[in-house]
PDB file of C-alpha atoms in Angstrom:
ATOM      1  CA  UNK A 219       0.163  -8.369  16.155  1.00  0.00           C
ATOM      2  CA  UNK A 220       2.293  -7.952  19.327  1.00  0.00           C
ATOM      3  CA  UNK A 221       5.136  -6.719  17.224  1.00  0.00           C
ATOM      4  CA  UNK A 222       3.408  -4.255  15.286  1.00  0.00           C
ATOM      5  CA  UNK A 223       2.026  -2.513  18.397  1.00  0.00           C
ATOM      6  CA  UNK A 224       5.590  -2.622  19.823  1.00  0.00           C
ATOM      7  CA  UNK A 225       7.048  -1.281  16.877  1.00  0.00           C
ATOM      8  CA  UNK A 226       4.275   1.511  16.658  1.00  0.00           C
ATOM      9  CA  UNK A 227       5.118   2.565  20.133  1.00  0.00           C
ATOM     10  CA  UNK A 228       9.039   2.649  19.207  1.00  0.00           C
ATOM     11  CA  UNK A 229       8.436   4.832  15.845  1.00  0.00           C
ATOM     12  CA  UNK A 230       5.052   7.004  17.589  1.00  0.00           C
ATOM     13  CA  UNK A 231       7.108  10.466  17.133  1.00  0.00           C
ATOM     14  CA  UNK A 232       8.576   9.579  13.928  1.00  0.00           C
ATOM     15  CA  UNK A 233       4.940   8.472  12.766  1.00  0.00           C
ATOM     16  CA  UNK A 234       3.476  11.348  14.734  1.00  0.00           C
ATOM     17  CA  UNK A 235       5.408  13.747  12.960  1.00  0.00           C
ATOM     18  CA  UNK A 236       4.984  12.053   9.332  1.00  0.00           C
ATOM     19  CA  UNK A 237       1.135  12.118   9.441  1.00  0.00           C
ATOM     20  CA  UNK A 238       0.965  15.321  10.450  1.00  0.00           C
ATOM     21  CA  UNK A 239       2.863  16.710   7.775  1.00  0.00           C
ATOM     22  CA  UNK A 240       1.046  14.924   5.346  1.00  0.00           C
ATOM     23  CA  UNK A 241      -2.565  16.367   6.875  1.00  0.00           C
ATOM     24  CA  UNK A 242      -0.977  19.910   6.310  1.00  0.00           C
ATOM     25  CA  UNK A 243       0.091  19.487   3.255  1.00  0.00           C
ATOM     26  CA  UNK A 244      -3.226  17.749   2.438  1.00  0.00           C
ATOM     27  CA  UNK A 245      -5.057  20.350   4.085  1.00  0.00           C
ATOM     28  CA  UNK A 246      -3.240  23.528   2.537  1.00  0.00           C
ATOM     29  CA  UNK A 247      -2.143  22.772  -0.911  1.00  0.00           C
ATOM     30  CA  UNK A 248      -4.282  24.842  -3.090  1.00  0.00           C
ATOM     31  CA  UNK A 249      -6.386  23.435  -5.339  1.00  0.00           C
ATOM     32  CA  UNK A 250      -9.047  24.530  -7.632  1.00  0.00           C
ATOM     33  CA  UNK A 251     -11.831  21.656  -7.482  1.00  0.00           C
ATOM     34  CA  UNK A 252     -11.223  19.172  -4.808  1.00  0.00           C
ATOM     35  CA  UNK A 253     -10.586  15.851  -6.266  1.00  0.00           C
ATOM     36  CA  UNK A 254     -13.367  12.557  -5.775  1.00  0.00           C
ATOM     37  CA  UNK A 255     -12.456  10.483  -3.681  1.00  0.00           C
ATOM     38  CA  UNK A 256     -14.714   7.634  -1.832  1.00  0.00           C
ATOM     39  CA  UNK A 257     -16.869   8.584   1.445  1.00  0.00           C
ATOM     40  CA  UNK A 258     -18.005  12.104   2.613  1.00  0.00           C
ATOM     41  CA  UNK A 259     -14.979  14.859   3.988  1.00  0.00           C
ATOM     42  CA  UNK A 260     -16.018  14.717   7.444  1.00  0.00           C
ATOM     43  CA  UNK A 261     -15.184  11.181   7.549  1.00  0.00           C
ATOM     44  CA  UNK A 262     -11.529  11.180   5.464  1.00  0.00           C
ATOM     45  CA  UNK A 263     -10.886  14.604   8.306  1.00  0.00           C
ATOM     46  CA  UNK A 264     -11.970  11.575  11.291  1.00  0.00           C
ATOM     47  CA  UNK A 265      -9.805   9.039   9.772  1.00  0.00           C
ATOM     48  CA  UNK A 266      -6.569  11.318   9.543  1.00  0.00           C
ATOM     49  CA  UNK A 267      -6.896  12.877  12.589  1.00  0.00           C
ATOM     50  CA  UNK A 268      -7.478   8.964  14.489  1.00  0.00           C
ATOM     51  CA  UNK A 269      -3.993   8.276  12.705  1.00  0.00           C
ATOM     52  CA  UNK A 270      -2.247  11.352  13.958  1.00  0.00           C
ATOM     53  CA  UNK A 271      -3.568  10.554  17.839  1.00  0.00           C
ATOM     54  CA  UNK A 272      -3.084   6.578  17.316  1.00  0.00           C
ATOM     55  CA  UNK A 273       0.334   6.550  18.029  1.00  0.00           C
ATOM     56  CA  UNK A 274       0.637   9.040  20.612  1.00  0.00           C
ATOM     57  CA  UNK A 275      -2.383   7.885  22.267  1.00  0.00           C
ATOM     58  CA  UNK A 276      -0.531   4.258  22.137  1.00  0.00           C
ATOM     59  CA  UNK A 277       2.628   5.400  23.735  1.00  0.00           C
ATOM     60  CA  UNK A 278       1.820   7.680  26.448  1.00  0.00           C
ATOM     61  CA  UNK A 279       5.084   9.436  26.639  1.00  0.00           C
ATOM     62  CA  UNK A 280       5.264  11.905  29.411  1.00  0.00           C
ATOM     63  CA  UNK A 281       3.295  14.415  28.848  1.00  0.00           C
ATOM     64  CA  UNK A 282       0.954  12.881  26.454  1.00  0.00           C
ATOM     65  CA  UNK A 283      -2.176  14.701  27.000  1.00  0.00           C
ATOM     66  CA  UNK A 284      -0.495  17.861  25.743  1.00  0.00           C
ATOM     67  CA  UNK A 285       0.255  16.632  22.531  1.00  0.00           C
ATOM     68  CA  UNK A 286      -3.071  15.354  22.213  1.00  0.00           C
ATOM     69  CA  UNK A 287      -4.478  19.007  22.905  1.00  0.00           C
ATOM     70  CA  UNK A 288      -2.356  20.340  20.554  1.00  0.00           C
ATOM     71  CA  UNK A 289      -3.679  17.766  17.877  1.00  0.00           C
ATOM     72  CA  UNK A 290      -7.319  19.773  18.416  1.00  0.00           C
ATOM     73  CA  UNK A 291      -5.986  23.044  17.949  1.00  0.00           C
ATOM     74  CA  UNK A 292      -3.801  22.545  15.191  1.00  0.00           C
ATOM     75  CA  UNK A 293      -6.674  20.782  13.520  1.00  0.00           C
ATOM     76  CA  UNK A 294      -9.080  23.886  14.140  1.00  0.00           C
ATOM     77  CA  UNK A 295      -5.524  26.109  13.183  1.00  0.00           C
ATOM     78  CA  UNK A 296      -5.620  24.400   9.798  1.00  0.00           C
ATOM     79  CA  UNK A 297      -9.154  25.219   9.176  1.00  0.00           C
ATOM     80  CA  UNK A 298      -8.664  28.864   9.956  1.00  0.00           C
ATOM     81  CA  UNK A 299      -6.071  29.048   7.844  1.00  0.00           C
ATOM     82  CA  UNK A 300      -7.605  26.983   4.545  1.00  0.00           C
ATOM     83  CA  UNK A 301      -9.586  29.900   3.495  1.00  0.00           C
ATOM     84  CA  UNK A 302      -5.974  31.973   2.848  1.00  0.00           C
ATOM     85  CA  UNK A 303      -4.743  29.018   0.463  1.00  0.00           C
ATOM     86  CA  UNK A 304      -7.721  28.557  -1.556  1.00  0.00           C
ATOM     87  CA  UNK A 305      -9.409  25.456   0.127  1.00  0.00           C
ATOM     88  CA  UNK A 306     -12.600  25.839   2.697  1.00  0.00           C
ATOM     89  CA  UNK A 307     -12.232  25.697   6.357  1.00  0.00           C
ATOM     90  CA  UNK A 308     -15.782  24.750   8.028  1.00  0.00           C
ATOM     91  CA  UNK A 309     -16.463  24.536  12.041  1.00  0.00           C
ATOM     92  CA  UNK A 310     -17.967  21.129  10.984  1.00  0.00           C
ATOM     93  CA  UNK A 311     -14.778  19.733   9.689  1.00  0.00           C
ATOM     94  CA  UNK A 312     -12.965  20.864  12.986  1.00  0.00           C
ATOM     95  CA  UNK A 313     -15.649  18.972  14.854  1.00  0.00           C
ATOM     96  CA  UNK A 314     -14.563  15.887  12.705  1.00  0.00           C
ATOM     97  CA  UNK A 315     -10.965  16.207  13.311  1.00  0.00           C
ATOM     98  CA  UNK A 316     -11.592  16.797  17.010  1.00  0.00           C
ATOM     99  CA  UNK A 317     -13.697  13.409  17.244  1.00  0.00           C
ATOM    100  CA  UNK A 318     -10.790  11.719  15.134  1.00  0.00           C
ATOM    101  CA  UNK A 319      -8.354  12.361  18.150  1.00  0.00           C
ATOM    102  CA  UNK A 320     -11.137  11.269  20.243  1.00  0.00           C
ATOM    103  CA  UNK A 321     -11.237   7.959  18.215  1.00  0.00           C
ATOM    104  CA  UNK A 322      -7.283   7.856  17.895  1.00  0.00           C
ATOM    105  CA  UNK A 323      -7.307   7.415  21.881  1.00  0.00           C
ATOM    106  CA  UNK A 324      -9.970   5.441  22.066  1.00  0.00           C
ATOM    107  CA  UNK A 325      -8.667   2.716  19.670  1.00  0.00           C
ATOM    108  CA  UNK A 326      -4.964   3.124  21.554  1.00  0.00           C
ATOM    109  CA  UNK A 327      -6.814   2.335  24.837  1.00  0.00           C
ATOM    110  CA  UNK A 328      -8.470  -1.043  22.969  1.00  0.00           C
ATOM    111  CA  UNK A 329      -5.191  -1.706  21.996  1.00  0.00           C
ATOM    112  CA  UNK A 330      -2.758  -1.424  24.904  1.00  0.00           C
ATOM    113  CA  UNK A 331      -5.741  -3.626  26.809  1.00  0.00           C
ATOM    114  CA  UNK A 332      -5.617  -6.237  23.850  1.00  0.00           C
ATOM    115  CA  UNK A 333      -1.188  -5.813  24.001  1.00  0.00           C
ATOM    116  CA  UNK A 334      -1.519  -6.300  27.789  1.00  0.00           C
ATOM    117  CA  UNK A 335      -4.098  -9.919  28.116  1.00  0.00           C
ATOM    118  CA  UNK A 336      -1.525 -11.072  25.164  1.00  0.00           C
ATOM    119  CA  UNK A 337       1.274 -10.392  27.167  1.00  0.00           C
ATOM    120  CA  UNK A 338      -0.233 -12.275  30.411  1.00  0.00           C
ATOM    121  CA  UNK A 339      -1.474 -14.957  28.126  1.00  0.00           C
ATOM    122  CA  UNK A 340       2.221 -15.601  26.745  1.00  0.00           C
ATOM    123  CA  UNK A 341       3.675 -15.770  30.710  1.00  0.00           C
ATOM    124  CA  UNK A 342       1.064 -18.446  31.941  1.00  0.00           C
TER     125      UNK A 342
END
């Protein structure tokens, strides 16, 4: 477990960057019925959005916060924008991503205090 929160933190931009691109494209491809999937919107828009903040959230780099604040507004970007390709934007799905990235940090936090006991745990 220790190694795949180390490698997480090594690879956060690179994973950063992937997941967002796939929520855009996920987001904006037009389609004409949306397809059925398992569980209710809101929750697949709080699931994505905790994996976009995950890794950042995880890592901390300088600055951190500021990503994480752009994570809100490019989720409440995308649903401005969904109307123009086709898709739905709704203030309620905004409020999902935005408690995703809530979640995302959350998790990181239960995480880097899990990382750190392990760590003291291996030096005694």
């Amino acid at each position: 477990m220790i190694k795949v929160i180390k490698l997480i933190q090594e690879l956060w931009l690179k994973i950063s960057i992937f997941v967002l691109i796939s929520i855009t494209v996920l987001s904006l491809y037009p389609l004409n019925n949306l397809p059925e999937v398992p569980g209710t919107d809101k929750i697949h828009h709080l699931i994505a959005y905790a994996a976009l903040t995950y890794p950042t959230a995880l890592k901390k780099p300088n600055r951190w916060m500021y990503i994480i604040i752009f994570f809100v507004f490019y989720g409440g970007l995308i649903e401005l924008i969904q109307p123009y390709v086709n898709r739905y934007g709704e203030w309620l799905d905004m409020l999902a991503n935005t408690c995703g990235v809530f979640c995302g940090i959350i998790l990181a936090s239960l995480t880097n205090n899990f990382y750190k006991r392990q760590i003291k745990k291996q030096k005694h």
